[in-house]
PDB file of C-alpha atoms and ligand atoms in Angstrom:
ATOM      1  CA  MET Q 252      60.387 -22.564  -7.762  1.00 77.00           C
ATOM      2  CA  ALA Q 253      58.479 -19.396  -8.650  1.00 91.00           C
ATOM      3  CA  TYR Q 254      60.366 -16.244  -9.742  1.00 93.00           C
ATOM      4  CA  GLU Q 255      59.993 -13.072  -7.750  1.00 93.00           C
ATOM      5  CA  ARG Q 256      61.292 -11.388 -10.940  1.00 95.00           C
ATOM      6  CA  PHE Q 257      61.334 -13.322 -14.198  1.00 97.00           C
ATOM      7  CA  PRO Q 258      64.644 -13.592 -16.147  1.00 96.00           C
ATOM      8  CA  SER Q 259      64.387 -11.073 -19.034  1.00 97.00           C
ATOM      9  CA  TRP Q 260      64.607 -13.665 -21.797  1.00 97.00           C
ATOM     10  CA  ILE Q 261      61.119 -15.155 -20.862  1.00 97.00           C
ATOM     11  CA  PRO Q 262      59.038 -11.888 -21.127  1.00 97.00           C
ATOM     12  CA  LEU Q 263      61.162 -10.947 -24.182  1.00 97.00           C
ATOM     13  CA  LEU Q 264      60.114 -14.231 -25.840  1.00 97.00           C
ATOM     14  CA  SER Q 265      56.513 -13.768 -24.695  1.00 96.00           C
ATOM     15  CA  VAL Q 266      56.356 -10.122 -26.055  1.00 97.00           C
ATOM     16  CA  THR Q 267      57.911 -11.230 -29.350  1.00 97.00           C
ATOM     17  CA  GLN Q 268      55.379 -14.002 -29.660  1.00 97.00           C
ATOM     18  CA  ALA Q 269      52.426 -11.587 -28.964  1.00 97.00           C
ATOM     19  CA  LEU Q 270      53.692  -8.935 -31.354  1.00 98.00           C
ATOM     20  CA  THR Q 271      54.223 -11.496 -34.089  1.00 98.00           C
ATOM     21  CA  ILE Q 272      50.703 -12.756 -33.606  1.00 98.00           C
ATOM     22  CA  TYR Q 273      49.377  -9.163 -33.878  1.00 98.00           C
ATOM     23  CA  ALA Q 274      51.475  -8.492 -37.023  1.00 98.00           C
ATOM     24  CA  LEU Q 275      50.381 -11.687 -38.713  1.00 98.00           C
ATOM     25  CA  GLY Q 276      46.792 -10.936 -37.687  1.00 98.00           C
ATOM     26  CA  ALA Q 277      47.021  -7.404 -39.194  1.00 98.00           C
ATOM     27  CA  LEU Q 278      48.356  -8.839 -42.457  1.00 97.00           C
ATOM     28  CA  LEU Q 279      45.435 -11.314 -42.645  1.00 97.00           C
ATOM     29  CA  VAL Q 280      42.688  -8.799 -41.659  1.00 98.00           C
ATOM     30  CA  GLY Q 281      44.434  -6.339 -43.949  1.00 96.00           C
ATOM     31  CA  GLY Q 282      43.083  -8.357 -46.887  1.00 93.00           C
ATOM     32  CA  PHE Q 283      39.902  -6.422 -46.220  1.00 95.00           C
ATOM     33  CA  GLY Q 284      41.663  -3.048 -46.312  1.00 96.00           C
ATOM     34  CA  PRO Q 285      43.910  -0.855 -44.139  1.00 97.00           C
ATOM     35  CA  THR Q 286      40.967   0.296 -41.938  1.00 97.00           C
ATOM     36  CA  ALA Q 287      40.173  -3.315 -41.031  1.00 97.00           C
ATOM     37  CA  ALA Q 288      43.843  -3.937 -40.124  1.00 98.00           C
ATOM     38  CA  PHE Q 289      43.866  -0.683 -38.020  1.00 98.00           C
ATOM     39  CA  LEU Q 290      40.709  -1.634 -36.210  1.00 98.00           C
ATOM     40  CA  TYR Q 291      42.124  -5.124 -35.464  1.00 98.00           C
ATOM     41  CA  LEU Q 292      45.326  -3.653 -34.008  1.00 98.00           C
ATOM     42  CA  LEU Q 293      43.226  -1.277 -31.916  1.00 98.00           C
ATOM     43  CA  PHE Q 294      41.310  -4.337 -30.605  1.00 98.00           C
ATOM     44  CA  CYS Q 295      44.663  -5.969 -29.703  1.00 97.00           C
ATOM     45  CA  VAL Q 296      45.785  -2.859 -27.760  1.00 97.00           C
ATOM     46  CA  TRP Q 297      42.391  -2.847 -25.987  1.00 96.00           C
ATOM     47  CA  SER Q 298      42.716  -6.493 -25.004  1.00 95.00           C
ATOM     48  CA  GLU Q 299      46.190  -5.839 -23.497  1.00 95.00           C
ATOM     49  CA  TYR Q 300      44.863  -2.832 -21.590  1.00 96.00           C
ATOM     50  CA  ARG Q 301      41.880  -4.922 -20.387  1.00 94.00           C
ATOM     51  CA  VAL Q 302      44.228  -7.514 -18.816  1.00 92.00           C
ATOM     52  CA  MET Q 303      46.149  -4.760 -17.021  1.00 94.00           C
ATOM     53  CA  GLN Q 304      42.897  -3.328 -15.646  1.00 93.00           C
ATOM     54  CA  MET Q 305      41.368  -6.658 -14.771  1.00 90.00           C
ATOM     55  CA  SER Q 306      44.381  -8.664 -13.545  1.00 91.00           C
ATOM     56  CA  CYS Q 307      47.762  -6.965 -13.479  1.00 94.00           C
ATOM     57  CA  ARG Q 308      46.767  -4.131 -11.072  1.00 94.00           C
ATOM     58  CA  HIS Q 309      45.918  -6.748  -8.384  1.00 93.00           C
ATOM     59  CA  CYS Q 310      48.768  -9.178  -9.180  1.00 94.00           C
ATOM     60  CA  CYS Q 311      51.887  -9.780  -7.063  1.00 94.00           C
ATOM     61  CA  TYR Q 312      53.931  -8.797 -10.191  1.00 96.00           C
ATOM     62  CA  PHE Q 313      52.439  -5.331 -10.425  1.00 96.00           C
ATOM     63  CA  GLY Q 314      55.490  -3.095 -11.123  1.00 96.00           C
ATOM     64  CA  LYS Q 315      57.733  -6.160 -11.519  1.00 96.00           C
ATOM     65  CA  LEU Q 316      59.002  -8.186 -14.489  1.00 96.00           C
ATOM     66  CA  CYS Q 317      56.520 -11.070 -14.913  1.00 96.00           C
ATOM     67  CA  GLY Q 318      56.515 -13.811 -17.559  1.00 95.00           C
ATOM     68  CA  THR Q 319      54.539 -11.752 -20.038  1.00 96.00           C
ATOM     69  CA  GLY Q 320      56.238  -8.459 -19.319  1.00 96.00           C
ATOM     70  CA  LYS Q 321      52.885  -6.769 -18.535  1.00 96.00           C
ATOM     71  CA  GLY Q 322      53.619  -6.436 -14.821  1.00 96.00           C
ATOM     72  CA  ILE Q 323      56.464  -3.878 -15.421  1.00 96.00           C
ATOM     73  CA  VAL Q 324      54.353  -1.869 -17.947  1.00 96.00           C
ATOM     74  CA  ALA Q 325      51.002  -1.943 -16.014  1.00 96.00           C
ATOM     75  CA  PRO Q 326      51.884   0.995 -13.641  1.00 96.00           C
ATOM     76  CA  LEU Q 327      51.990   3.256 -16.750  1.00 95.00           C
ATOM     77  CA  PHE Q 328      48.237   2.449 -17.397  1.00 95.00           C
ATOM     78  CA  THR Q 329      46.668   1.777 -14.024  1.00 95.00           C
ATOM     79  CA  ARG Q 330      47.136   2.146 -10.312  1.00 93.00           C
ATOM     80  CA  ARG Q 331      48.002  -0.704  -7.916  1.00 94.00           C
ATOM     81  CA  GLY Q 332      44.889  -2.579  -6.867  1.00 92.00           C
ATOM     82  CA  ASP Q 333      44.115  -5.026  -4.083  1.00 91.00           C
ATOM     83  CA  PRO Q 334      45.827  -8.474  -4.223  1.00 88.00           C
ATOM     84  CA  SER Q 335      42.851 -10.118  -2.544  1.00 87.00           C
ATOM     85  CA  LEU Q 336      40.778  -9.061  -5.534  1.00 86.00           C
ATOM     86  CA  PHE Q 337      43.086 -11.116  -7.839  1.00 87.00           C
ATOM     87  CA  LEU Q 338      41.990 -14.237  -6.006  1.00 82.00           C
ATOM     88  CA  ALA Q 339      38.329 -13.199  -5.673  1.00 80.00           C
ATOM     89  CA  LYS Q 340      37.665 -12.528  -9.310  1.00 75.00           C
ATOM     90  CA  ALA Q 341      35.919 -15.237 -11.239  1.00 75.00           C
ATOM     91  CA  ILE Q 342      37.487 -16.287 -14.629  1.00 75.00           C
ATOM     92  CA  GLY Q 343      35.174 -18.170 -16.977  1.00 79.00           C
ATOM     93  CA  TRP Q 344      35.341 -18.894 -20.698  1.00 78.00           C
ATOM     94  CA  LYS Q 345      33.346 -15.618 -21.257  1.00 84.00           C
ATOM     95  CA  GLU Q 346      36.259 -13.636 -19.784  1.00 83.00           C
ATOM     96  CA  LEU Q 347      38.666 -15.300 -22.195  1.00 84.00           C
ATOM     97  CA  ILE Q 348      36.715 -14.557 -25.384  1.00 90.00           C
ATOM     98  CA  PRO Q 349      38.729 -11.351 -26.224  1.00 91.00           C
ATOM     99  CA  ASP Q 350      41.989 -13.398 -25.965  1.00 90.00           C
ATOM    100  CA  PHE Q 351      40.657 -16.037 -28.346  1.00 91.00           C
ATOM    101  CA  LEU Q 352      39.296 -13.388 -30.706  1.00 96.00           C
ATOM    102  CA  VAL Q 353      42.817 -11.897 -31.108  1.00 96.00           C
ATOM    103  CA  PHE Q 354      43.742 -14.967 -33.263  1.00 95.00           C
ATOM    104  CA  LEU Q 355      40.246 -16.148 -34.326  1.00 97.00           C
ATOM    105  CA  ILE Q 356      39.404 -12.860 -36.140  1.00 98.00           C
ATOM    106  CA  PRO Q 357      42.508 -13.041 -38.445  1.00 98.00           C
ATOM    107  CA  VAL Q 358      42.015 -16.775 -39.052  1.00 98.00           C
ATOM    108  CA  LEU Q 359      38.425 -16.177 -40.072  1.00 98.00           C
ATOM    109  CA  ALA Q 360      39.442 -13.204 -42.296  1.00 97.00           C
ATOM    110  CA  GLY Q 361      42.141 -15.372 -43.884  1.00 97.00           C
ATOM    111  CA  LEU Q 362      39.791 -18.271 -44.526  1.00 97.00           C
ATOM    112  CA  ILE Q 363      37.246 -15.969 -46.209  1.00 97.00           C
ATOM    113  CA  ASN Q 364      40.066 -14.492 -48.266  1.00 95.00           C
ATOM    114  CA  LEU Q 365      41.283 -17.948 -49.182  1.00 95.00           C
ATOM    115  CA  PHE Q 366      37.755 -18.884 -50.315  1.00 94.00           C
ATOM    116  CA  PHE Q 367      37.509 -15.988 -52.802  1.00 93.00           C
ATOM    117  CA  HIS Q 368      41.221 -15.720 -53.782  1.00 93.00           C
ATOM    118  CA  PHE Q 369      43.185 -18.784 -53.006  1.00 94.00           C
ATOM    119  CA  ARG Q 370      46.886 -17.845 -52.280  1.00 94.00           C
ATOM    120  CA  PHE Q 371      49.527 -20.017 -50.625  1.00 96.00           C
ATOM    121  CA  SER Q 372      50.875 -16.866 -48.890  1.00 96.00           C
ATOM    122  CA  THR Q 373      47.470 -16.378 -47.087  1.00 96.00           C
ATOM    123  CA  LEU Q 374      47.403 -20.125 -46.258  1.00 97.00           C
ATOM    124  CA  GLY Q 375      50.979 -19.790 -44.864  1.00 97.00           C
ATOM    125  CA  LEU Q 376      50.019 -16.781 -42.630  1.00 97.00           C
ATOM    126  CA  ILE Q 377      46.962 -18.725 -41.259  1.00 98.00           C
ATOM    127  CA  VAL Q 378      49.155 -21.780 -40.449  1.00 97.00           C
ATOM    128  CA  LEU Q 379      51.776 -19.555 -38.753  1.00 97.00           C
ATOM    129  CA  ILE Q 380      49.275 -17.639 -36.578  1.00 97.00           C
ATOM    130  CA  VAL Q 381      47.510 -20.831 -35.505  1.00 96.00           C
ATOM    131  CA  ILE Q 382      50.887 -22.478 -34.489  1.00 97.00           C
ATOM    132  CA  LEU Q 383      51.963 -19.416 -32.522  1.00 96.00           C
ATOM    133  CA  ALA Q 384      48.599 -18.877 -30.876  1.00 95.00           C
ATOM    134  CA  LEU Q 385      47.833 -22.498 -29.903  1.00 93.00           C
ATOM    135  CA  PRO Q 386      50.839 -24.790 -29.343  1.00 95.00           C
ATOM    136  CA  GLY Q 387      53.055 -21.717 -29.084  1.00 95.00           C
ATOM    137  CA  SER Q 388      51.051 -20.194 -26.218  1.00 92.00           C
ATOM    138  CA  GLY Q 389      50.612 -23.661 -24.653  1.00 91.00           C
ATOM    139  CA  PHE Q 390      54.358 -24.112 -24.519  1.00 94.00           C
ATOM    140  CA  MET Q 391      54.997 -20.601 -23.215  1.00 93.00           C
ATOM    141  CA  ARG Q 392      52.455 -21.066 -20.448  1.00 90.00           C
ATOM    142  CA  THR Q 393      53.044 -24.602 -19.360  1.00 89.00           C
ATOM    143  CA  ARG Q 394      56.881 -24.524 -19.557  1.00 92.00           C
ATOM    144  CA  LEU Q 395      57.917 -20.875 -18.993  1.00 94.00           C
ATOM    145  CA  ILE Q 396      55.334 -18.613 -17.515  1.00 94.00           C
ATOM    146  CA  CYS Q 397      52.713 -20.320 -15.311  1.00 91.00           C
ATOM    147  CA  ALA Q 398      55.132 -22.960 -14.309  1.00 90.00           C
ATOM    148  CA  ASN Q 399      57.339 -20.308 -12.602  1.00 94.00           C
ATOM    149  CA  CYS Q 400      54.622 -17.878 -11.667  1.00 94.00           C
ATOM    150  CA  ARG Q 401      54.509 -16.656  -7.987  1.00 93.00           C
ATOM    151  CA  GLN Q 402      50.854 -15.458  -8.433  1.00 92.00           C
ATOM    152  CA  ARG Q 403      49.916 -19.002  -9.336  1.00 90.00           C
ATOM    153  CA  GLU Q 404      51.357 -20.206  -6.058  1.00 90.00           C
ATOM    154  CA  LEU Q 405      49.420 -17.472  -4.247  1.00 89.00           C
ATOM    155  CA  GLY Q 406      46.313 -18.369  -6.154  1.00 87.00           C
ATOM    156  CA  CYS Q 407      45.164 -17.775  -9.757  1.00 85.00           C
ATOM    157  CA  PRO Q 408      41.420 -17.973 -10.660  1.00 79.00           C
ATOM    158  CA  ALA Q 409      42.242 -19.049 -14.232  1.00 76.00           C
ATOM    159  CA  GLU Q 410      43.969 -22.163 -12.886  1.00 73.00           C
ATOM    160  CA  LYS Q 411      40.624 -23.199 -11.472  1.00 65.00           C
ATOM    161  CA  LEU Q 412      39.187 -22.925 -14.948  1.00 66.00           C
ATOM    162  CA  PHE Q 413      41.959 -24.943 -16.606  1.00 65.00           C
ATOM    163  CA  GLY Q 414      42.532 -27.249 -13.739  1.00 58.00           C
ATOM    164  CA  SER Q 415      45.656 -27.050 -11.554  1.00 51.00           C
ATOM    165  CA  LYS Q 416      47.391 -30.067 -13.045  1.00 49.00           C
ATOM    166  CA  LYS Q 417      47.710 -28.452 -16.382  1.00 48.00           C
ATOM    167  CA  LYS Q 418      49.512 -25.302 -15.274  1.00 47.00           C
ATOM    168  CA  GLU Q 419      48.448 -23.480 -18.347  1.00 47.00           C
ATOM    169  CA  GLY Q 420      45.422 -21.645 -17.101  1.00 49.00           C
ATOM    170  CA  CYS Q 421      46.395 -17.964 -17.073  1.00 54.00           C
ATOM    171  CA  SER Q 422      44.285 -14.854 -16.666  1.00 56.00           C
ATOM    172  CA  CYS Q 423      46.898 -12.750 -18.303  1.00 63.00           C
TER     173      CYS Q 423
HETATM  174  S1  SF4 M 593      51.534 -12.348 -14.183  1.00 61.37           S
HETATM  175 FE1  SF4 M 593      49.709 -11.922 -15.410  1.00 61.37          FE
HETATM  176  S2  SF4 M 593      48.349 -10.796 -14.135  1.00 61.37           S
HETATM  177 FE2  SF4 M 593      50.332 -10.759 -13.197  1.00 61.37          FE
HETATM  178  S3  SF4 M 593      51.315  -8.808 -13.879  1.00 61.37           S
HETATM  179 FE3  SF4 M 593      51.978 -10.435 -15.293  1.00 61.37          FE
HETATM  180  S4  SF4 M 593      50.417 -10.434 -16.904  1.00 61.37           S
HETATM  181 FE4  SF4 M 593      49.602  -9.287 -15.233  1.00 61.37          FE
END
C-alpha cells in the first residue's frame, strides 16, 4: 500500500545516504584540490534543485513527506506545478545522466588518484561510494521508496524506463 505521507525514518535514511555519497564524493574529488571539491558539491546541489524543478513540483508529494524527503523541501525552491505534467514528461537515460555523474565523477577522480598515488584509503572511499550508490540506492528504491510511492501508483515515467516489474525506476 502506498504512503500518503512517508514515515520519517525512510526519508531520514534516504537523506543520510545522499549526504554520505556527497561527502565521500567531495573527499575523492578533493584529491584534486579544494576548488574541485567545492565545484563537485555545487554540482550535487544543482542536481537536487533540478529534480525539484523537473519532478517534485508536479508530484503528488509536493509539500508532503515523500520517500526521499524532497517533497517537503520543494515548496522552498519552486511553486506547485501541474500533476498531469508529471505523467506527460518523458524520462530517458539522458535525463538520468546528472544522477549517475554524482557518483561517477568521484569514482573517476579516485581511480586517477589511485593510478598516480596508490593509497588504501582512496580505494576504501571508492568501494564505499560504489556500494552506497549502486546496491544501496537499489535497496532504498526497490524496498522502501518506489515500493510505497503513491506517485508510482498514479503513474511514473521513470517506471516505464526501468520496467514496472522492477519497481526501482524513479525520476527523483
Ligand atoms: S516522490 Fe520524487 S518527485 Fe515526488 S516529491 Fe518526492 S522526490 Fe520529488
